[in-house]
Structures are given as C-alpha cells and as structure tokens.
Coordinates of C-alpha atoms and ligand atoms in Angstrom, one line a residue:
M4 CA 64.5 -46.2 112.9
D5 CA 64.7 -43.3 110.7
L6 CA 64.3 -40.3 113.5
K7 CA 64.2 -37.8 110.9
K8 CA 61.0 -39.0 110.0
L9 CA 59.7 -40.0 113.3
L10 CA 60.8 -36.9 115.5
P11 CA 59.0 -33.2 115.0
K12 CA 61.2 -30.8 113.1
N13 CA 61.5 -28.5 115.9
I14 CA 63.3 -31.1 118.0
L15 CA 65.5 -32.2 115.0
D16 CA 66.2 -28.6 114.3
L17 CA 67.6 -27.8 117.8
K18 CA 71.4 -27.7 118.2
P19 CA 72.6 -30.1 120.9
Y20 CA 74.0 -28.2 123.8
V21 CA 77.7 -27.7 123.7
A22 CA 78.9 -27.7 127.3
G23 CA 82.3 -25.8 128.1
K24 CA 85.0 -28.3 129.3
T25 CA 84.8 -29.3 132.7
I26 CA 87.7 -28.9 135.3
A27 CA 88.6 -32.6 135.0
E28 CA 88.8 -32.4 131.4
V29 CA 90.9 -29.6 131.1
I30 CA 93.3 -31.2 133.6
Q31 CA 93.4 -34.5 131.8
E32 CA 93.9 -32.6 128.3
F33 CA 96.4 -29.6 129.3
K34 CA 97.8 -30.7 132.4
P35 CA 98.1 -26.8 133.4
D36 CA 99.6 -25.8 136.9
R37 CA 96.3 -24.1 137.8
I38 CA 92.7 -24.1 137.3
S39 CA 90.5 -21.2 136.8
K40 CA 87.0 -22.0 135.9
L41 CA 85.2 -18.7 134.9
A42 CA 82.8 -19.8 132.2
S43 CA 79.3 -20.3 133.8
N44 CA 78.7 -17.4 136.1
E45 CA 78.8 -19.5 139.0
N46 CA 79.7 -18.0 142.7
R47 CA 83.6 -18.6 142.8
L48 CA 83.3 -18.4 146.5
G49 CA 81.1 -21.2 146.8
C50 CA 78.2 -21.1 148.9
S51 CA 77.1 -20.2 152.5
P52 CA 78.7 -22.7 155.2
L53 CA 74.9 -23.0 156.5
V54 CA 73.9 -24.7 153.5
K55 CA 76.1 -27.6 154.0
E56 CA 74.7 -28.0 157.5
A57 CA 71.1 -27.8 156.3
V58 CA 71.8 -30.3 153.5
I59 CA 73.2 -32.9 155.8
K60 CA 70.1 -32.4 158.0
S61 CA 67.9 -33.0 154.9
L62 CA 69.3 -36.4 154.2
R63 CA 67.4 -37.6 157.3
D64 CA 64.4 -37.6 155.0
I65 CA 65.9 -38.7 151.8
Q66 CA 63.9 -41.9 151.4
D67 CA 60.5 -39.7 151.2
Y68 CA 59.5 -37.8 148.2
P69 CA 60.2 -33.9 148.4
D70 CA 57.5 -31.4 149.3
P71 CA 55.9 -30.9 146.1
V72 CA 54.9 -27.1 146.8
S73 CA 58.3 -26.3 148.6
R74 CA 55.7 -24.9 151.4
V75 CA 58.7 -23.5 153.9
L76 CA 60.7 -22.0 151.4
R77 CA 57.7 -20.5 149.5
Q78 CA 56.7 -18.8 152.7
K79 CA 60.2 -17.8 153.2
I80 CA 60.4 -16.1 149.9
A81 CA 56.9 -14.6 150.3
E82 CA 58.0 -13.0 153.4
I83 CA 61.3 -11.6 152.1
N84 CA 59.7 -10.0 148.9
G85 CA 56.2 -9.0 150.6
I86 CA 54.1 -11.1 148.5
K87 CA 51.8 -14.2 149.4
D88 CA 53.2 -17.7 148.8
N89 CA 50.6 -18.7 146.1
E90 CA 52.3 -16.1 143.9
I91 CA 55.5 -18.2 144.0
L92 CA 56.4 -21.4 141.8
I93 CA 59.5 -23.2 142.7
A94 CA 61.3 -25.5 140.4
A95 CA 64.5 -27.1 139.3
G96 CA 66.3 -24.0 138.5
S97 CA 65.0 -21.0 136.4
E98 CA 65.7 -23.1 133.5
S99 CA 63.0 -25.4 134.5
V100 CA 60.8 -22.4 135.1
L101 CA 61.5 -21.2 131.3
S102 CA 60.5 -24.8 130.4
I103 CA 57.2 -24.5 132.3
L104 CA 56.3 -21.2 130.8
C105 CA 57.0 -22.3 127.4
R106 CA 55.0 -25.6 127.8
V107 CA 51.9 -23.5 129.2
L108 CA 51.6 -20.2 127.7
F109 CA 51.9 -20.8 124.1
K110 CA 49.3 -22.1 121.8
S111 CA 50.3 -23.3 118.4
G112 CA 51.5 -20.6 116.0
E113 CA 52.0 -18.0 119.0
Q114 CA 55.2 -16.4 119.3
A115 CA 58.1 -14.8 121.8
I116 CA 60.2 -12.0 121.4
T117 CA 63.4 -11.4 122.8
A118 CA 66.6 -10.1 121.9
D119 CA 69.2 -11.7 119.5
A120 CA 71.9 -12.0 121.9
T121 CA 70.5 -13.2 125.2
F122 CA 70.5 -16.6 127.6
V123 CA 70.5 -19.5 125.4
G124 CA 68.4 -21.4 127.8
F125 CA 65.2 -19.6 126.5
F126 CA 66.0 -20.3 123.0
V127 CA 66.3 -24.1 123.6
Q128 CA 63.3 -24.3 126.0
A129 CA 61.2 -22.1 123.2
G130 CA 62.7 -24.5 120.5
V131 CA 61.6 -27.7 122.4
K132 CA 58.1 -26.5 122.5
G133 CA 58.1 -25.3 119.1
V134 CA 57.7 -21.7 119.9
D135 CA 58.8 -19.3 117.1
V136 CA 61.1 -16.7 118.6
V137 CA 61.4 -13.2 117.0
K138 CA 64.9 -12.1 117.9
I139 CA 65.5 -8.3 118.0
P140 CA 69.0 -7.3 117.5
I141 CA 70.5 -5.8 120.7
T142 CA 71.6 -2.0 120.3
E143 CA 75.1 -0.8 119.7
Q144 CA 75.7 -0.4 123.3
Y145 CA 74.8 -4.3 123.7
A146 CA 71.4 -3.5 125.5
F147 CA 67.8 -4.8 124.6
D148 CA 66.3 -2.5 122.2
V149 CA 63.2 -1.7 123.9
K150 CA 61.3 0.5 121.3
S151 CA 61.9 -2.3 118.5
I152 CA 60.7 -5.1 120.8
V153 CA 57.4 -3.0 121.5
R154 CA 57.0 -2.1 117.8
S155 CA 57.3 -5.6 117.1
V156 CA 54.2 -6.9 119.0
N157 CA 51.8 -8.1 117.0
E158 CA 48.5 -10.6 117.1
N159 CA 50.6 -13.5 117.5
T160 CA 52.8 -12.6 120.2
K161 CA 52.2 -14.1 123.5
A162 CA 55.3 -13.3 125.5
I163 CA 58.2 -11.1 126.0
Y164 CA 61.5 -12.6 127.4
L165 CA 63.8 -9.9 129.1
A166 CA 66.7 -11.1 130.9
N167 CA 67.4 -8.1 133.3
P168 CA 70.6 -7.7 133.9
N169 CA 70.9 -9.8 130.4
N170 CA 73.3 -12.8 130.1
P171 CA 75.8 -12.8 128.2
T172 CA 75.9 -9.0 127.6
S173 CA 75.5 -8.1 131.4
T174 CA 73.9 -4.8 130.3
Y175 CA 70.3 -3.9 131.9
L176 CA 66.9 -2.0 131.1
T177 CA 66.9 1.2 133.2
K178 CA 63.8 2.1 135.1
D179 CA 62.6 4.4 132.4
E180 CA 62.9 1.6 129.9
Y181 CA 61.2 -0.8 131.8
Q182 CA 58.5 1.2 132.6
F183 CA 58.0 2.3 128.9
L184 CA 58.1 -1.5 128.1
I185 CA 55.5 -2.7 130.5
D186 CA 53.2 0.2 129.7
E187 CA 53.3 -0.2 126.2
I188 CA 52.9 -4.1 126.0
P189 CA 49.4 -5.0 125.7
P190 CA 47.6 -6.9 128.9
N191 CA 47.3 -10.0 127.1
V192 CA 50.9 -10.5 126.2
F193 CA 53.1 -12.0 129.1
V194 CA 56.3 -10.2 130.0
I195 CA 58.9 -12.6 131.3
V196 CA 61.5 -10.8 133.4
D197 CA 64.3 -13.1 134.2
E198 CA 66.1 -11.6 137.2
A199 CA 68.8 -14.4 137.6
Y200 CA 71.5 -11.7 138.4
Y201 CA 69.2 -9.5 140.6
E202 CA 71.5 -9.9 143.7
Y203 CA 74.3 -8.3 141.6
A204 CA 72.4 -5.4 140.0
R205 CA 69.8 -4.5 142.8
H206 CA 71.9 -1.6 144.2
I207 CA 72.2 0.0 141.0
I208 CA 70.0 3.4 141.4
D209 CA 68.4 3.1 137.9
Y210 CA 68.1 -0.7 137.9
P211 CA 64.2 -1.4 138.1
H212 CA 63.3 -4.3 140.5
A213 CA 60.5 -6.0 138.6
L214 CA 58.6 -6.7 141.7
D215 CA 58.2 -2.9 142.2
Y216 CA 56.4 -2.6 139.0
R217 CA 53.7 -5.5 139.4
K218 CA 51.2 -6.1 136.7
E219 CA 49.2 -9.4 136.0
N220 CA 51.0 -10.1 132.8
V221 CA 54.4 -10.2 134.4
I222 CA 56.3 -13.1 135.5
V223 CA 59.7 -12.7 137.4
L224 CA 62.3 -15.3 137.3
R225 CA 64.9 -15.7 140.2
T226 CA 67.5 -18.1 141.0
F227 CA 69.8 -19.7 143.6
S228 CA 72.3 -20.6 140.9
K229 CA 74.3 -17.4 141.0
A230 CA 75.0 -15.0 143.8
Y231 CA 73.9 -17.8 146.3
G232 CA 76.3 -20.5 144.8
L233 CA 73.7 -23.2 144.5
A234 CA 74.0 -24.1 140.7
G235 CA 74.5 -27.5 141.5
F236 CA 71.3 -28.1 143.5
R237 CA 69.2 -26.8 140.6
I238 CA 66.6 -24.4 142.2
G239 CA 64.9 -21.2 141.2
Y240 CA 61.5 -19.6 141.2
A241 CA 58.8 -17.6 139.5
I242 CA 57.0 -14.9 141.1
A243 CA 53.5 -14.1 139.2
E244 CA 49.8 -13.5 139.7
S245 CA 48.4 -16.3 141.8
H246 CA 45.8 -17.9 139.2
L247 CA 48.8 -18.0 136.8
I248 CA 50.8 -19.6 139.2
T249 CA 48.0 -22.5 139.6
Q250 CA 48.2 -23.0 135.9
L251 CA 52.0 -23.4 135.8
M252 CA 52.0 -25.6 138.9
K253 CA 50.2 -28.2 136.7
A254 CA 53.0 -28.4 134.3
K255 CA 55.9 -28.6 136.8
L256 CA 57.4 -32.1 137.6
T257 CA 55.6 -33.0 140.8
F258 CA 58.6 -33.5 143.1
E259 CA 61.0 -30.7 141.8
P260 CA 63.2 -29.4 143.3
T261 CA 64.5 -32.1 145.6
T262 CA 64.5 -31.9 149.2
P263 CA 68.3 -31.1 149.7
A264 CA 67.7 -28.3 147.3
Q265 CA 64.9 -26.8 149.2
F266 CA 66.9 -27.1 152.5
A267 CA 69.8 -25.7 150.7
A268 CA 67.9 -22.6 149.6
L269 CA 66.3 -21.8 152.8
A270 CA 69.8 -21.9 154.5
A271 CA 70.8 -19.6 151.8
L272 CA 68.3 -17.0 152.5
E273 CA 69.5 -17.1 156.0
D274 CA 72.9 -15.9 155.3
S275 CA 72.9 -12.4 154.0
T276 CA 76.7 -12.1 155.3
F277 CA 77.8 -14.6 152.5
L278 CA 75.4 -13.0 149.9
Q279 CA 77.1 -9.5 150.6
K280 CA 80.6 -10.9 150.6
S281 CA 79.9 -12.5 147.3
V282 CA 78.6 -9.3 145.6
D283 CA 81.4 -7.3 147.0
M284 CA 84.0 -9.4 145.7
V285 CA 82.4 -9.2 142.4
E286 CA 82.1 -5.4 142.4
K287 CA 85.8 -5.0 143.4
E288 CA 86.9 -7.6 140.9
K289 CA 85.0 -6.2 138.1
D290 CA 86.5 -2.7 138.7
K291 CA 90.2 -3.9 138.7
L292 CA 89.3 -6.2 135.4
Y293 CA 88.0 -2.8 133.6
L294 CA 91.3 -1.2 134.3
F295 CA 93.2 -4.0 133.2
F296 CA 91.2 -4.2 130.1
D297 CA 91.9 -0.4 129.6
N298 CA 95.5 -1.0 129.9
I299 CA 95.9 -3.8 127.6
G300 CA 93.4 -2.5 125.1
I301 CA 90.5 -5.0 125.2
N302 CA 87.1 -3.8 124.5
Y303 CA 84.4 -4.7 126.9
V304 CA 80.8 -4.2 128.0
R305 CA 80.2 -2.4 131.8
S306 CA 78.7 -5.3 133.8
A307 CA 75.6 -5.7 136.1
T308 CA 76.3 -9.1 136.6
N309 CA 79.3 -11.3 137.8
S310 CA 80.6 -11.9 134.4
V311 CA 81.9 -9.4 131.9
L312 CA 81.7 -9.7 128.1
M313 CA 84.9 -9.1 126.0
V314 CA 84.1 -7.8 122.7
L315 CA 87.1 -9.0 120.1
G316 CA 87.7 -8.2 116.6
N317 CA 86.0 -11.3 115.0
E318 CA 84.9 -14.8 115.9
D319 CA 88.4 -16.1 115.0
E320 CA 90.1 -14.1 117.7
A321 CA 87.4 -15.1 120.1
M322 CA 88.1 -18.8 119.4
Q323 CA 92.0 -18.5 119.5
I324 CA 91.9 -16.6 122.9
T325 CA 89.5 -19.0 124.5
N326 CA 91.5 -22.1 123.2
K327 CA 94.6 -20.3 124.3
M328 CA 93.6 -19.7 127.7
L329 CA 92.3 -23.2 128.3
K330 CA 95.8 -24.3 127.8
E331 CA 96.8 -22.0 130.4
G332 CA 94.0 -23.5 132.8
V333 CA 91.5 -20.8 132.2
I334 CA 88.3 -21.8 131.3
L335 CA 86.1 -19.1 129.5
R336 CA 82.9 -19.2 127.7
R337 CA 82.3 -18.4 124.1
V338 CA 78.8 -17.0 123.6
N339 CA 78.3 -17.9 119.8
A340 CA 75.2 -20.0 121.0
F341 CA 73.9 -16.8 122.7
G342 CA 74.4 -14.8 119.4
L343 CA 77.5 -13.2 119.7
P344 CA 80.4 -15.1 118.2
H345 CA 83.1 -12.3 118.5
C346 CA 82.8 -12.3 122.2
I347 CA 83.8 -14.0 125.2
R348 CA 82.4 -14.1 128.6
V349 CA 84.5 -14.0 131.5
T350 CA 82.9 -14.9 135.0
I351 CA 84.3 -12.9 138.0
G352 CA 86.2 -15.2 140.1
T353 CA 88.2 -14.7 143.2
P354 CA 91.3 -12.3 143.3
D355 CA 93.5 -15.2 142.8
E356 CA 91.6 -16.8 139.9
M357 CA 91.5 -13.1 138.3
D358 CA 95.2 -12.7 138.8
H359 CA 95.4 -16.1 136.8
F360 CA 93.2 -14.9 134.2
K361 CA 95.3 -11.6 133.7
E362 CA 98.4 -13.1 133.8
S363 CA 97.6 -15.7 130.9
L364 CA 95.9 -13.3 129.0
K365 CA 98.8 -11.1 128.8
Q366 CA 101.1 -14.2 128.0
I367 CA 99.1 -15.5 125.2
R368 CA 98.7 -12.0 123.4
Ligands
PLP4 C1 69.6 -15.1 132.5 C2 69.8 -16.4 132.9 N1 68.5 -17.1 133.2 C3 68.6 -18.4 133.8 C4 69.6 -19.0 134.0 C5 69.5 -20.5 134.5 O1 69.4 -20.4 135.7 P1 69.1 -21.9 136.6 O2 70.5 -22.3 137.1 O3 68.4 -21.4 137.8 O4 68.6 -22.9 135.8 C6 71.0 -18.5 133.7 C7 72.2 -19.1 133.9 O5 73.1 -18.8 133.1 C8 70.8 -17.2 133.1 O6 72.1 -16.6 132.8

C-alpha cells in the first residue's frame, strides 16, 4: 500500500505528536532519586477529593452510555456563568472542541489566523482538516500582535484563534487589546478565545473575561484539565451563541465525554477551596521562581498561567538544559513545536517540586 498516494496531503504533512517522557520512562532510563513532572501544565496538587468520591459513584452506571448532552453539568456551568445551557457544548477536552470547530466552521480554502507561537493543538486540528493557518509573529514581549492579526484578515479568513492567556508564552491580551480586536474583526469571522488558563488569570485587573464581551461570532473555550486537575478525564467546553452550539453539537462524538468525566467535572466545580488553593500555590511559586531566575540570570516571560517560559540563548542551549534536567529527574517541556525552539516551558509545581527544579538547574549550569 502506498500511503503517500492514498492519503490526503494535509495528513501526510502533519508531524506526529512527540509526547514528553512519562514518569515511568524517566525512572527506567535515568533512575533519578526524585521525579518532578513539570512538563504539561497539569495541576501538581492533583484534584479535589470530592472528585474521587463522585467518580466512584459514577461507576454504578458504567454499563450505560453517557448522557450525550451532559445535561446536569451543562446546567451547572450555565448557572455559574449566568448563561443558558443551550449556549454550552461539552466535549472530551478543549482539544476535542478545537477539533469540532475545525471540522464545522471551515469551508474549503478558508483560513484561520493565529500567532506563530501558540497552542500546538490548534495547529494540529487545523492541519487534520486541511485548514490553512496564517501565523502572525508574536511581539518582542512574546504577546499576540493584535494589530497585525486584525490587518491580516481578508475574504478567506474564517476564524481567529487566540489563547488568552497563551500557551506556551503565558502572556495575555489586555482588556483594551481584546476590545479592539473584537470591534475590528468582521461579524462573519469567528473569534475563538481559548481560556484554558482562565482560572489562573481571572484575578488580573486588565485581563478580559471573554464572557463579559459576548458577541455572536465569539466562541469561548474552557477546560477542566488545568486548574481543576482533571487532565486525565478529558473534559472541556465551548460557550457560544445557541444556534452555533446546535451546529457544533452535530459534529461532536455522540457520547463524549465519559460518565466519570461528567461526574468528575461537576464535583470539581463544587470545590472552590481546592481551586483557590491551587491558584494560590501557583502564584506564590511563580513569584519565587522569578526571583530565582533573576538571581541566576535566566531570562523569562512573566506569566498569567501555571507555567513560565524560560528564554534561552538558542535552540541548542534549550535542548541541552532539557536533557540534563531529565537526568536529574525534572521533566520540562521544549516548545519547538509551539514555534519557540530557544525556549523551555516549566510548569509550576508544588514547593518541593520547585525546589527540585531549582537545585537541579543550579547543578547543571
Ligand atoms: C491553550 C490550551 N488550550 C487547550 C489545551 C488542551 O486542553 P484539554 O486538556 O482540555 O484538551 C491546552 C493544553 O495544554 C492549552 O494549553
């Protein structure tokens, strides 16, 4: 079989996802004394204890298919956000929502615009659908260049993808920038605002909560994978105008997300104490990390998420540091696939994990 002839070019052109090493792989290969996985922006405190109880309860019904519209969870999210439940689509993670959006929104030849250094999952899902992505260089401050994005819109543009705050840079669009953008983007162009890190940024005074600026063409994405600590369950959602949600629902895999995932998310929403503890830990550890980087002379970008981007001299240095840290048992994320080969992203972990990171970095430099 000649797959090169059989399969579409956009699939052949995609690069396979290169996952970071798992904890088990690092233990097997390097046998370090300690392991700190600071690679995937997960919540290093775990998840709320309420989640575990809810998931055990959900197993009672595991022989039945999940509720395809996640009715109870949808109502809860609607209530919390002051919106209607028919304005919400719940799927297996915001990556699944991105996949649905790429399959539903774009006709052949239509383009998306985003930054050249942003969430790789969007590049992948757009690539699978064969959507041409126009990548606008980020600014010198590692932020979305809003003016250039607006200027680049043309008759082929179907959607703008903004991660706010962004991954891997952890920068955010300010209220003024966001207002300018949604005022300038024509109503027939969708604006996808990915708020995966919303819970970490929402207290920042000039951070715009996209739901405060609702427009028919704006689609807001949220996830339970980050601050709520449910990455392993795969559950996230989109908020948009109800007629659009109806269309998006048609492309969702009928029974995603799973019943345990729906129960887990509901329970996670009940535990504001755990959420606050997680956000507070990240804030505190980020401040300590900035001081550490200042002291040892490593450049970084100030962050509105649960990770910090380290800016190294070049790609080789980034690679060397990541590999040496791995031997010390510290798993970091190179972000070349995100468009920044000279950078490394470090997830903010527990105080213990951050000490491990700092001690190891001092040792290898
Ligand atoms: C900006 C952004 N969007 C979406 C995702 C994916 O989230 P989920 O686990 O909900 O698919 C991530 C995960 O890293 C992310 O950084």
